[in-house]
PDB file of C-alpha atoms in Angstrom:
ATOM      1  CA  MET H   1     -19.950   8.199 -24.329  1.00  0.00           C
ATOM      2  CA  ALA H   2     -16.696   8.202 -23.621  1.00  0.00           C
ATOM      3  CA  ILE H   3     -14.133   5.792 -25.107  1.00  0.00           C
ATOM      4  CA  ILE H   4     -11.267   4.028 -23.004  1.00  0.00           C
ATOM      5  CA  ARG H   5      -8.534   3.081 -24.599  1.00  0.00           C
ATOM      6  CA  SER H   6      -4.426   2.524 -22.923  1.00  0.00           C
ATOM      7  CA  ALA H   7      -2.562   5.751 -22.621  1.00  0.00           C
ATOM      8  CA  THR H   8       0.584   6.406 -24.680  1.00  0.00           C
ATOM      9  CA  GLU H   9       3.430   8.622 -24.329  1.00  0.00           C
ATOM     10  CA  SER H  10       1.271  11.710 -26.211  1.00  0.00           C
ATOM     11  CA  ASP H  11      -1.329  11.462 -23.557  1.00  0.00           C
ATOM     12  CA  ARG H  12       0.875  12.860 -21.306  1.00  0.00           C
ATOM     13  CA  ASP H  13      -0.004  16.219 -20.600  1.00  0.00           C
ATOM     14  CA  ALA H  14      -3.382  15.325 -20.860  1.00  0.00           C
ATOM     15  CA  ILE H  15      -2.632  13.143 -17.780  1.00  0.00           C
ATOM     16  CA  TRP H  16      -0.672  15.373 -15.902  1.00  0.00           C
ATOM     17  CA  ASN H  17      -3.198  18.254 -16.414  1.00  0.00           C
ATOM     18  CA  ILE H  18      -5.430  15.753 -14.788  1.00  0.00           C
ATOM     19  CA  PHE H  19      -3.517  14.492 -12.288  1.00  0.00           C
ATOM     20  CA  HIS H  20      -2.487  17.855 -11.148  1.00  0.00           C
ATOM     21  CA  GLU H  21      -5.645  19.082 -10.568  1.00  0.00           C
ATOM     22  CA  VAL H  22      -6.915  16.387  -8.669  1.00  0.00           C
ATOM     23  CA  VAL H  23      -4.122  16.267  -6.466  1.00  0.00           C
ATOM     24  CA  ALA H  24      -3.463  19.943  -5.987  1.00  0.00           C
ATOM     25  CA  ALA H  25      -7.474  19.690  -4.399  1.00  0.00           C
ATOM     26  CA  GLY H  26      -5.648  17.682  -2.021  1.00  0.00           C
ATOM     27  CA  ASP H  27      -9.309  15.927  -0.964  1.00  0.00           C
ATOM     28  CA  THR H  28      -8.835  12.630  -1.701  1.00  0.00           C
ATOM     29  CA  TYR H  29      -5.402  11.115  -2.407  1.00  0.00           C
ATOM     30  CA  ALA H  30      -2.852  10.726  -0.366  1.00  0.00           C
ATOM     31  CA  PHE H  31      -0.252  12.533  -2.659  1.00  0.00           C
ATOM     32  CA  ASP H  32       1.626  15.741  -1.811  1.00  0.00           C
ATOM     33  CA  PRO H  33      -0.384  18.847  -3.678  1.00  0.00           C
ATOM     34  CA  GLN H  34       2.578  19.838  -4.762  1.00  0.00           C
ATOM     35  CA  MET H  35       4.056  17.086  -6.640  1.00  0.00           C
ATOM     36  CA  SER H  36       6.053  17.213  -9.611  1.00  0.00           C
ATOM     37  CA  ARG H  37       4.972  16.729 -13.049  1.00  0.00           C
ATOM     38  CA  GLN H  38       7.967  13.877 -12.983  1.00  0.00           C
ATOM     39  CA  ASP H  39       7.018  12.139 -10.193  1.00  0.00           C
ATOM     40  CA  ALA H  40       3.463  12.070 -11.136  1.00  0.00           C
ATOM     41  CA  LEU H  41       3.812  11.077 -14.868  1.00  0.00           C
ATOM     42  CA  ALA H  42       6.653   8.329 -13.153  1.00  0.00           C
ATOM     43  CA  TYR H  43       4.094   7.102 -11.104  1.00  0.00           C
ATOM     44  CA  TRP H  44       0.982   6.865 -13.305  1.00  0.00           C
ATOM     45  CA  PHE H  45       3.151   5.340 -16.235  1.00  0.00           C
ATOM     46  CA  SER H  46       5.181   2.792 -13.637  1.00  0.00           C
ATOM     47  CA  ASP H  47       1.993   0.540 -14.090  1.00  0.00           C
ATOM     48  CA  ASP H  48       2.446   0.805 -18.341  1.00  0.00           C
ATOM     49  CA  PRO H  49       0.695  -0.603 -20.060  1.00  0.00           C
ATOM     50  CA  HIS H  50      -2.078  -0.868 -17.893  1.00  0.00           C
ATOM     51  CA  ASN H  51      -2.721   2.834 -17.542  1.00  0.00           C
ATOM     52  CA  TYR H  52      -5.658   4.252 -19.616  1.00  0.00           C
ATOM     53  CA  VAL H  53      -7.510   7.191 -20.691  1.00  0.00           C
ATOM     54  CA  ALA H  54     -11.362   7.905 -21.228  1.00  0.00           C
ATOM     55  CA  ASP H  55     -11.942  10.650 -24.421  1.00  0.00           C
ATOM     56  CA  ALA H  56     -14.862  11.984 -25.433  1.00  0.00           C
ATOM     57  CA  ASP H  57     -15.164  15.099 -27.983  1.00  0.00           C
ATOM     58  CA  GLY H  58     -11.553  14.580 -28.946  1.00  0.00           C
ATOM     59  CA  LYS H  59     -10.938  15.405 -25.163  1.00  0.00           C
ATOM     60  CA  THR H  60      -9.322  13.325 -22.192  1.00  0.00           C
ATOM     61  CA  ILE H  61     -11.159  13.593 -19.492  1.00  0.00           C
ATOM     62  CA  GLY H  62     -10.485  10.806 -17.526  1.00  0.00           C
ATOM     63  CA  THR H  63      -7.295   8.208 -16.810  1.00  0.00           C
ATOM     64  CA  TYR H  64      -7.153   5.388 -14.274  1.00  0.00           C
ATOM     65  CA  ILE H  65      -4.715   2.965 -13.508  1.00  0.00           C
ATOM     66  CA  LEU H  66      -4.325  -0.885 -12.422  1.00  0.00           C
ATOM     67  CA  LYS H  67      -2.048  -2.957 -11.094  1.00  0.00           C
ATOM     68  CA  PRO H  68      -1.881  -6.285  -8.864  1.00  0.00           C
ATOM     69  CA  ASN H  69      -2.087  -4.813  -5.074  1.00  0.00           C
ATOM     70  CA  GLN H  70       0.739  -6.662  -3.598  1.00  0.00           C
ATOM     71  CA  THR H  71       3.115  -8.809  -5.581  1.00  0.00           C
ATOM     72  CA  GLY H  72       4.105 -12.491  -4.696  1.00  0.00           C
ATOM     73  CA  PRO H  73       1.042 -14.405  -2.891  1.00  0.00           C
ATOM     74  CA  GLY H  74      -1.154 -11.476  -2.927  1.00  0.00           C
ATOM     75  CA  SER H  75      -0.767 -10.747  -6.469  1.00  0.00           C
ATOM     76  CA  HIS H  76      -4.225 -12.066  -7.720  1.00  0.00           C
ATOM     77  CA  VAL H  77      -5.769  -9.291  -5.857  1.00  0.00           C
ATOM     78  CA  ALA H  78      -5.903  -5.721  -8.078  1.00  0.00           C
ATOM     79  CA  ASN H  79      -6.021  -2.240  -7.187  1.00  0.00           C
ATOM     80  CA  ALA H  80      -6.858   0.449  -9.738  1.00  0.00           C
ATOM     81  CA  ALA H  81      -7.080   4.642  -9.183  1.00  0.00           C
ATOM     82  CA  PHE H  82      -9.019   6.635 -11.063  1.00  0.00           C
ATOM     83  CA  MET H  83      -9.352  10.300 -11.510  1.00  0.00           C
ATOM     84  CA  VAL H  84     -11.508  12.556 -13.627  1.00  0.00           C
ATOM     85  CA  PRO H  85     -10.976  16.435 -13.774  1.00  0.00           C
ATOM     86  CA  SER H  86     -14.069  18.815 -11.980  1.00  0.00           C
ATOM     87  CA  SER H  87     -14.670  20.287 -15.827  1.00  0.00           C
ATOM     88  CA  ALA H  88     -15.961  16.145 -16.153  1.00  0.00           C
ATOM     89  CA  ARG H  89     -17.413  15.064 -13.106  1.00  0.00           C
ATOM     90  CA  GLY H  90     -21.397  14.021 -13.229  1.00  0.00           C
ATOM     91  CA  GLN H  91     -21.075  12.494 -16.391  1.00  0.00           C
ATOM     92  CA  GLY H  92     -20.528   8.912 -15.346  1.00  0.00           C
ATOM     93  CA  VAL H  93     -16.855   8.890 -16.827  1.00  0.00           C
ATOM     94  CA  GLY H  94     -15.837   7.618 -13.504  1.00  0.00           C
ATOM     95  CA  ARG H  95     -18.350   4.777 -13.656  1.00  0.00           C
ATOM     96  CA  SER H  96     -17.457   4.243 -17.122  1.00  0.00           C
ATOM     97  CA  MET H  97     -14.003   3.729 -16.234  1.00  0.00           C
ATOM     98  CA  ALA H  98     -14.261   1.588 -13.119  1.00  0.00           C
ATOM     99  CA  GLU H  99     -16.721  -0.612 -15.616  1.00  0.00           C
ATOM    100  CA  HIS H 100     -13.560  -0.959 -17.677  1.00  0.00           C
ATOM    101  CA  SER H 101     -11.132  -2.111 -14.903  1.00  0.00           C
ATOM    102  CA  LEU H 102     -13.548  -4.135 -13.653  1.00  0.00           C
ATOM    103  CA  GLU H 103     -13.673  -6.035 -17.427  1.00  0.00           C
ATOM    104  CA  GLU H 104      -9.585  -5.718 -17.445  1.00  0.00           C
ATOM    105  CA  ALA H 105      -8.875  -7.066 -14.392  1.00  0.00           C
ATOM    106  CA  ARG H 106     -11.047 -10.114 -15.140  1.00  0.00           C
ATOM    107  CA  ARG H 107      -9.386 -10.343 -18.415  1.00  0.00           C
ATOM    108  CA  LEU H 108      -5.733  -9.926 -16.535  1.00  0.00           C
ATOM    109  CA  GLY H 109      -6.637 -12.903 -14.330  1.00  0.00           C
ATOM    110  CA  PHE H 110      -7.232 -10.948 -11.065  1.00  0.00           C
ATOM    111  CA  SER H 111      -9.581 -12.697  -8.463  1.00  0.00           C
ATOM    112  CA  ALA H 112     -10.834  -9.358  -6.589  1.00  0.00           C
ATOM    113  CA  MET H 113      -9.932  -5.615  -6.435  1.00  0.00           C
ATOM    114  CA  GLN H 114      -9.259  -3.707  -3.776  1.00  0.00           C
ATOM    115  CA  PHE H 115      -8.737   0.136  -2.935  1.00  0.00           C
ATOM    116  CA  ASN H 116      -6.627   1.057  -0.094  1.00  0.00           C
ATOM    117  CA  PHE H 117      -7.383   4.505   0.478  1.00  0.00           C
ATOM    118  CA  VAL H 118     -10.617   5.893  -0.033  1.00  0.00           C
ATOM    119  CA  VAL H 119     -10.962   8.775   1.667  1.00  0.00           C
ATOM    120  CA  SER H 120     -14.630   8.993   3.642  1.00  0.00           C
ATOM    121  CA  THR H 121     -15.508  12.381   2.845  1.00  0.00           C
ATOM    122  CA  ASN H 122     -15.446  11.401  -1.180  1.00  0.00           C
ATOM    123  CA  GLU H 123     -19.019  10.261  -0.647  1.00  0.00           C
ATOM    124  CA  SER H 124     -19.625  10.358  -4.878  1.00  0.00           C
ATOM    125  CA  ALA H 125     -16.583   7.785  -5.048  1.00  0.00           C
ATOM    126  CA  ILE H 126     -18.317   5.606  -2.297  1.00  0.00           C
ATOM    127  CA  HIS H 127     -21.451   5.880  -3.317  1.00  0.00           C
ATOM    128  CA  LEU H 128     -20.208   4.532  -7.025  1.00  0.00           C
ATOM    129  CA  TRP H 129     -18.085   1.811  -5.273  1.00  0.00           C
ATOM    130  CA  GLU H 130     -20.914   0.303  -3.843  1.00  0.00           C
ATOM    131  CA  GLN H 131     -23.511   0.044  -6.775  1.00  0.00           C
ATOM    132  CA  LEU H 132     -20.315  -1.540  -8.156  1.00  0.00           C
ATOM    133  CA  GLY H 133     -20.341  -4.212  -5.631  1.00  0.00           C
ATOM    134  CA  PHE H 134     -17.447  -2.850  -3.329  1.00  0.00           C
ATOM    135  CA  LYS H 135     -18.021  -3.238   0.343  1.00  0.00           C
ATOM    136  CA  ILE H 136     -16.033  -1.216   3.306  1.00  0.00           C
ATOM    137  CA  VAL H 137     -13.894  -4.088   4.574  1.00  0.00           C
ATOM    138  CA  GLY H 138     -11.740  -1.489   6.646  1.00  0.00           C
ATOM    139  CA  THR H 139     -11.615   2.278   8.402  1.00  0.00           C
ATOM    140  CA  LEU H 140      -8.539   3.644   9.401  1.00  0.00           C
ATOM    141  CA  PRO H 141      -9.193   6.187  11.733  1.00  0.00           C
ATOM    142  CA  GLY H 142      -8.114   9.565  11.270  1.00  0.00           C
ATOM    143  CA  ALA H 143      -5.462   8.345   8.621  1.00  0.00           C
ATOM    144  CA  PHE H 144      -6.423  11.691   5.922  1.00  0.00           C
ATOM    145  CA  ARG H 145      -5.827  15.334   6.792  1.00  0.00           C
ATOM    146  CA  HIS H 146      -8.224  17.025   4.655  1.00  0.00           C
ATOM    147  CA  PRO H 147      -7.556  20.431   3.407  1.00  0.00           C
ATOM    148  CA  GLU H 148     -11.042  21.682   5.116  1.00  0.00           C
ATOM    149  CA  LYS H 149     -12.270  18.970   7.356  1.00  0.00           C
ATOM    150  CA  GLY H 150      -9.211  18.015   9.491  1.00  0.00           C
ATOM    151  CA  PHE H 151      -8.469  14.321   9.972  1.00  0.00           C
ATOM    152  CA  VAL H 152     -11.066  12.298   8.726  1.00  0.00           C
ATOM    153  CA  ASP H 153     -11.689   8.496   8.455  1.00  0.00           C
ATOM    154  CA  VAL H 154     -10.332   6.456   5.607  1.00  0.00           C
ATOM    155  CA  TYR H 155     -11.775   2.826   3.976  1.00  0.00           C
ATOM    156  CA  VAL H 156     -10.484   0.165   2.819  1.00  0.00           C
ATOM    157  CA  MET H 157     -13.099  -1.111   0.117  1.00  0.00           C
ATOM    158  CA  PHE H 158     -12.999  -4.755  -1.993  1.00  0.00           C
ATOM    159  CA  ARG H 159     -15.012  -6.733  -3.908  1.00  0.00           C
ATOM    160  CA  SER H 160     -14.259 -10.116  -5.696  1.00  0.00           C
ATOM    161  CA  LEU H 161     -14.462 -10.765  -8.981  1.00  0.00           C
ATOM    162  CA  MET H 162     -15.160 -14.758  -9.197  1.00  0.00           C
TER     163      MET H 162
ATOM    164  CA  MET W   1      19.156  -8.764  24.927  1.00  0.00           C
ATOM    165  CA  ALA W   2      19.167  -7.391  21.278  1.00  0.00           C
ATOM    166  CA  ILE W   3      20.438  -4.188  20.432  1.00  0.00           C
ATOM    167  CA  ILE W   4      18.778  -2.221  17.860  1.00  0.00           C
ATOM    168  CA  ARG W   5      20.426   0.149  15.789  1.00  0.00           C
ATOM    169  CA  SER W   6      20.255   1.659  12.114  1.00  0.00           C
ATOM    170  CA  ALA W   7      21.308  -0.683   9.297  1.00  0.00           C
ATOM    171  CA  THR W   8      24.314   0.444   7.402  1.00  0.00           C
ATOM    172  CA  GLU W   9      25.504  -0.534   4.039  1.00  0.00           C
ATOM    173  CA  SER W  10      27.880  -3.392   5.880  1.00  0.00           C
ATOM    174  CA  ASP W  11      24.787  -5.174   6.815  1.00  0.00           C
ATOM    175  CA  ARG W  12      23.427  -5.922   3.727  1.00  0.00           C
ATOM    176  CA  ASP W  13      24.193  -9.515   4.094  1.00  0.00           C
ATOM    177  CA  ALA W  14      23.194 -10.032   7.337  1.00  0.00           C
ATOM    178  CA  ILE W  15      19.767  -8.399   5.906  1.00  0.00           C
ATOM    179  CA  TRP W  16      19.574 -10.619   3.014  1.00  0.00           C
ATOM    180  CA  ASN W  17      19.921 -13.498   4.580  1.00  0.00           C
ATOM    181  CA  ILE W  18      17.358 -12.652   6.761  1.00  0.00           C
ATOM    182  CA  PHE W  19      14.848 -11.483   3.999  1.00  0.00           C
ATOM    183  CA  HIS W  20      15.708 -13.955   1.343  1.00  0.00           C
ATOM    184  CA  GLU W  21      14.671 -16.581   4.266  1.00  0.00           C
ATOM    185  CA  VAL W  22      11.714 -14.972   5.515  1.00  0.00           C
ATOM    186  CA  VAL W  23      10.254 -14.129   1.644  1.00  0.00           C
ATOM    187  CA  ALA W  24      11.131 -17.787   0.437  1.00  0.00           C
ATOM    188  CA  ALA W  25       9.145 -19.512   2.894  1.00  0.00           C
ATOM    189  CA  GLY W  26       5.906 -17.391   1.077  1.00  0.00           C
ATOM    190  CA  ASP W  27       4.175 -17.933   4.275  1.00  0.00           C
ATOM    191  CA  THR W  28       3.759 -14.442   5.819  1.00  0.00           C
ATOM    192  CA  TYR W  29       5.429 -11.600   3.133  1.00  0.00           C
ATOM    193  CA  ALA W  30       3.383 -10.310   0.101  1.00  0.00           C
ATOM    194  CA  PHE W  31       7.131 -10.357  -1.793  1.00  0.00           C
ATOM    195  CA  ASP W  32       7.588 -13.174  -4.662  1.00  0.00           C
ATOM    196  CA  PRO W  33       9.424 -15.934  -3.366  1.00  0.00           C
ATOM    197  CA  GLN W  34      11.860 -15.548  -5.190  1.00  0.00           C
ATOM    198  CA  MET W  35      12.841 -12.008  -5.066  1.00  0.00           C
ATOM    199  CA  SER W  36      16.387 -11.175  -6.368  1.00  0.00           C
ATOM    200  CA  ARG W  37      18.994  -9.828  -3.405  1.00  0.00           C
ATOM    201  CA  GLN W  38      19.065  -6.949  -5.585  1.00  0.00           C
ATOM    202  CA  ASP W  39      15.523  -5.975  -5.650  1.00  0.00           C
ATOM    203  CA  ALA W  40      15.156  -7.094  -1.735  1.00  0.00           C
ATOM    204  CA  LEU W  41      17.913  -4.562  -0.686  1.00  0.00           C
ATOM    205  CA  ALA W  42      16.814  -1.917  -3.044  1.00  0.00           C
ATOM    206  CA  TYR W  43      13.382  -2.058  -1.521  1.00  0.00           C
ATOM    207  CA  TRP W  44      14.666  -2.381   2.361  1.00  0.00           C
ATOM    208  CA  PHE W  45      17.088   0.276   1.980  1.00  0.00           C
ATOM    209  CA  SER W  46      14.876   2.760   0.176  1.00  0.00           C
ATOM    210  CA  ASP W  47      13.557   3.324   3.673  1.00  0.00           C
ATOM    211  CA  ASP W  48      17.171   4.063   4.739  1.00  0.00           C
ATOM    212  CA  PRO W  49      17.962   6.117   7.285  1.00  0.00           C
ATOM    213  CA  HIS W  50      14.889   4.602   8.875  1.00  0.00           C
ATOM    214  CA  ASN W  51      16.199   0.417   8.684  1.00  0.00           C
ATOM    215  CA  TYR W  52      17.407  -0.954  11.441  1.00  0.00           C
ATOM    216  CA  VAL W  53      18.931  -4.281  12.782  1.00  0.00           C
ATOM    217  CA  ALA W  54      18.743  -6.068  15.893  1.00  0.00           C
ATOM    218  CA  ASP W  55      22.200  -7.772  17.184  1.00  0.00           C
ATOM    219  CA  ALA W  56      22.765 -10.036  19.714  1.00  0.00           C
ATOM    220  CA  ASP W  57      26.188 -11.799  20.685  1.00  0.00           C
ATOM    221  CA  GLY W  58      27.417 -10.573  17.574  1.00  0.00           C
ATOM    222  CA  LYS W  59      24.904 -11.507  15.117  1.00  0.00           C
ATOM    223  CA  THR W  60      22.251  -9.638  13.553  1.00  0.00           C
ATOM    224  CA  ILE W  61      19.174 -11.806  14.151  1.00  0.00           C
ATOM    225  CA  GLY W  62      16.387  -9.252  13.121  1.00  0.00           C
ATOM    226  CA  THR W  63      15.766  -6.591  10.803  1.00  0.00           C
ATOM    227  CA  TYR W  64      12.540  -3.970  10.097  1.00  0.00           C
ATOM    228  CA  ILE W  65      11.967  -0.675   8.284  1.00  0.00           C
ATOM    229  CA  LEU W  66       9.994   2.454   9.572  1.00  0.00           C
ATOM    230  CA  LYS W  67       8.308   4.621   6.721  1.00  0.00           C
ATOM    231  CA  PRO W  68       4.734   6.981   6.142  1.00  0.00           C
ATOM    232  CA  ASN W  69       2.211   4.488   5.118  1.00  0.00           C
ATOM    233  CA  GLN W  70       0.818   7.222   2.529  1.00  0.00           C
ATOM    234  CA  THR W  71       2.677  10.799   1.123  1.00  0.00           C
ATOM    235  CA  GLY W  72       1.128  13.917   1.559  1.00  0.00           C
ATOM    236  CA  PRO W  73      -2.146  14.078   3.830  1.00  0.00           C
ATOM    237  CA  GLY W  74      -1.631  10.374   4.650  1.00  0.00           C
ATOM    238  CA  SER W  75       1.965  10.980   5.961  1.00  0.00           C
ATOM    239  CA  HIS W  76       0.824  11.452   9.707  1.00  0.00           C
ATOM    240  CA  VAL W  77       0.667   7.508   9.921  1.00  0.00           C
ATOM    241  CA  ALA W  78       3.555   5.425   9.960  1.00  0.00           C
ATOM    242  CA  ASN W  79       3.833   1.644   8.826  1.00  0.00           C
ATOM    243  CA  ALA W  80       6.519  -0.699   9.705  1.00  0.00           C
ATOM    244  CA  ALA W  81       7.843  -4.121   8.085  1.00  0.00           C
ATOM    245  CA  PHE W  82       9.925  -6.566  10.353  1.00  0.00           C
ATOM    246  CA  MET W  83      11.664 -10.035   9.885  1.00  0.00           C
ATOM    247  CA  VAL W  84      13.297 -12.616  12.094  1.00  0.00           C
ATOM    248  CA  PRO W  85      14.710 -15.536  10.971  1.00  0.00           C
ATOM    249  CA  SER W  86      13.596 -18.596  12.243  1.00  0.00           C
ATOM    250  CA  SER W  87      16.496 -19.223  14.177  1.00  0.00           C
ATOM    251  CA  ALA W  88      16.053 -16.133  16.339  1.00  0.00           C
ATOM    252  CA  ARG W  89      12.189 -16.523  16.807  1.00  0.00           C
ATOM    253  CA  GLY W  90      10.594 -17.220  20.484  1.00  0.00           C
ATOM    254  CA  GLN W  91      13.377 -14.501  21.860  1.00  0.00           C
ATOM    255  CA  GLY W  92      11.453 -11.672  21.673  1.00  0.00           C
ATOM    256  CA  VAL W  93      13.179  -9.843  18.767  1.00  0.00           C
ATOM    257  CA  GLY W  94      10.108  -9.227  17.081  1.00  0.00           C
ATOM    258  CA  ARG W  95       8.890  -7.041  20.515  1.00  0.00           C
ATOM    259  CA  SER W  96      11.696  -5.489  20.802  1.00  0.00           C
ATOM    260  CA  MET W  97      11.758  -4.057  17.354  1.00  0.00           C
ATOM    261  CA  ALA W  98       8.339  -3.552  17.537  1.00  0.00           C
ATOM    262  CA  GLU W  99       8.812  -1.689  20.879  1.00  0.00           C
ATOM    263  CA  HIS W 100      11.977   0.347  19.242  1.00  0.00           C
ATOM    264  CA  SER W 101       9.769   1.191  16.138  1.00  0.00           C
ATOM    265  CA  LEU W 102       6.835   2.531  17.930  1.00  0.00           C
ATOM    266  CA  GLU W 103       9.404   5.058  19.803  1.00  0.00           C
ATOM    267  CA  GLU W 104      11.053   5.974  16.589  1.00  0.00           C
ATOM    268  CA  ALA W 105       7.914   6.361  15.109  1.00  0.00           C
ATOM    269  CA  ARG W 106       6.874   8.760  17.992  1.00  0.00           C
ATOM    270  CA  ARG W 107       9.878  10.726  17.807  1.00  0.00           C
ATOM    271  CA  LEU W 108       9.756  10.884  14.245  1.00  0.00           C
ATOM    272  CA  GLY W 109       6.481  12.599  14.508  1.00  0.00           C
ATOM    273  CA  PHE W 110       3.782  10.158  13.203  1.00  0.00           C
ATOM    274  CA  SER W 111       0.480  10.316  15.026  1.00  0.00           C
ATOM    275  CA  ALA W 112      -0.607   6.275  14.094  1.00  0.00           C
ATOM    276  CA  MET W 113       0.899   3.188  13.064  1.00  0.00           C
ATOM    277  CA  GLN W 114      -0.969   0.998  10.538  1.00  0.00           C
ATOM    278  CA  PHE W 115       0.335  -2.695   9.337  1.00  0.00           C
ATOM    279  CA  ASN W 116      -1.217  -3.071   5.794  1.00  0.00           C
ATOM    280  CA  PHE W 117      -0.911  -7.001   5.029  1.00  0.00           C
ATOM    281  CA  VAL W 118      -0.958  -9.034   8.403  1.00  0.00           C
ATOM    282  CA  VAL W 119      -1.597 -12.407   6.753  1.00  0.00           C
ATOM    283  CA  SER W 120      -4.518 -14.007   9.187  1.00  0.00           C
ATOM    284  CA  THR W 121      -2.295 -17.124   9.958  1.00  0.00           C
ATOM    285  CA  ASN W 122       0.242 -15.647  11.470  1.00  0.00           C
ATOM    286  CA  GLU W 123      -1.012 -15.736  14.470  1.00  0.00           C
ATOM    287  CA  SER W 124       2.034 -15.443  16.912  1.00  0.00           C
ATOM    288  CA  ALA W 125       2.198 -11.813  14.720  1.00  0.00           C
ATOM    289  CA  ILE W 126      -1.157 -10.911  15.536  1.00  0.00           C
ATOM    290  CA  HIS W 127      -1.025 -12.048  18.971  1.00  0.00           C
ATOM    291  CA  LEU W 128       2.308  -9.241  19.272  1.00  0.00           C
ATOM    292  CA  TRP W 129       0.124  -6.919  17.818  1.00  0.00           C
ATOM    293  CA  GLU W 130      -2.299  -6.951  20.041  1.00  0.00           C
ATOM    294  CA  GLN W 131      -0.367  -6.738  22.868  1.00  0.00           C
ATOM    295  CA  LEU W 132       1.417  -3.848  21.640  1.00  0.00           C
ATOM    296  CA  GLY W 133      -1.886  -2.094  21.176  1.00  0.00           C
ATOM    297  CA  PHE W 134      -2.659  -2.690  17.769  1.00  0.00           C
ATOM    298  CA  LYS W 135      -6.583  -3.683  16.541  1.00  0.00           C
ATOM    299  CA  ILE W 136      -7.741  -5.076  13.904  1.00  0.00           C
ATOM    300  CA  VAL W 137      -9.547  -2.350  11.566  1.00  0.00           C
ATOM    301  CA  GLY W 138     -10.056  -4.400   8.306  1.00  0.00           C
ATOM    302  CA  THR W 139     -10.010  -7.996   6.813  1.00  0.00           C
ATOM    303  CA  LEU W 140      -9.449  -8.613   3.023  1.00  0.00           C
ATOM    304  CA  PRO W 141     -10.947 -11.787   2.531  1.00  0.00           C
ATOM    305  CA  GLY W 142      -8.519 -14.356   0.613  1.00  0.00           C
ATOM    306  CA  ALA W 143      -5.986 -11.853  -0.248  1.00  0.00           C
ATOM    307  CA  PHE W 144      -2.813 -14.247   0.555  1.00  0.00           C
ATOM    308  CA  ARG W 145      -2.309 -17.315  -1.289  1.00  0.00           C
ATOM    309  CA  HIS W 146      -0.624 -18.986   1.630  1.00  0.00           C
ATOM    310  CA  PRO W 147       1.558 -22.102   0.539  1.00  0.00           C
ATOM    311  CA  GLU W 148      -0.081 -24.889   2.313  1.00  0.00           C
ATOM    312  CA  LYS W 149      -3.450 -23.321   3.526  1.00  0.00           C
ATOM    313  CA  GLY W 150      -4.434 -21.657   0.235  1.00  0.00           C
ATOM    314  CA  PHE W 151      -6.445 -18.371   0.048  1.00  0.00           C
ATOM    315  CA  VAL W 152      -6.838 -16.798   3.322  1.00  0.00           C
ATOM    316  CA  ASP W 153      -7.840 -13.785   4.967  1.00  0.00           C
ATOM    317  CA  VAL W 154      -5.476 -10.936   5.710  1.00  0.00           C
ATOM    318  CA  TYR W 155      -5.866  -7.890   8.306  1.00  0.00           C
ATOM    319  CA  VAL W 156      -4.921  -4.463   8.070  1.00  0.00           C
ATOM    320  CA  MET W 157      -4.398  -3.276  12.133  1.00  0.00           C
ATOM    321  CA  PHE W 158      -3.977  -0.222  13.466  1.00  0.00           C
ATOM    322  CA  ARG W 159      -2.604   1.963  16.493  1.00  0.00           C
ATOM    323  CA  SER W 160      -2.832   5.659  17.367  1.00  0.00           C
ATOM    324  CA  LEU W 161       0.482   7.034  18.930  1.00  0.00           C
ATOM    325  CA  MET W 162      -1.121  10.242  20.375  1.00  0.00           C
TER     326      MET W 162
END
């Protein structure tokens, strides 16, 4: 069972290893697959202290960030992004982090959570988000260039926290 | 008839005046209505050289930015944001800038354009986008806190450039 905690500076290596593996695969995130360590960590730590890691057996096997999806009059809706390395998939780490993020978002006073860019071919993620109460509220036609499947649709997913 | 051109450093005052008026009203953009001049201009000029102004009769009466909506495998979809001060509305400046942005986006090689956050009460903007070929592809329930109308829906709008 993974333990989820806030990330610290000493988690940078572990986060970068996960981030790089996930983004280099190029099939789930709209980040440049060649994104540098510096840019990746600047992005992931820009939401400090709302960046988290999941540990199991002394190893970091997941990371996520939580933030307002918009500022000002849109800041009541949270956004989160999750990464799990391939070696740790299928063990419920994503689900544990997602449940943790929903609790954290409520605790921080957010009234909803939105995912802006869920690639339609990422079926396990979509299945998990739907199990956790998210609905597809938008479809962006061909908005993602999948390395094998070409241009595929992207979903916007949303759930209330009220 | 407005002339649209790339913004320069000497447009900073005019852009800030427009930005501040639009954002302080708090009814169309998810920016903090109190956003500082420094933060506003840093945001608007971060897309340099793809930030533009519309001039008419020696006065700047509109501004817009154009950028990739996502990076990496999502970078073929453009995003744009437009601002017109209340004194210049109803004269077609928004339409001229929007048409200019579609041409620019095609010229830059984008294959689609997406607006992530069109407040549903902003009927004149929605009407214009629909006239220009955009469709509502998503609805974010209550995602905007309108200063008079409370929580209102927000639309995601999209059009192909192919």
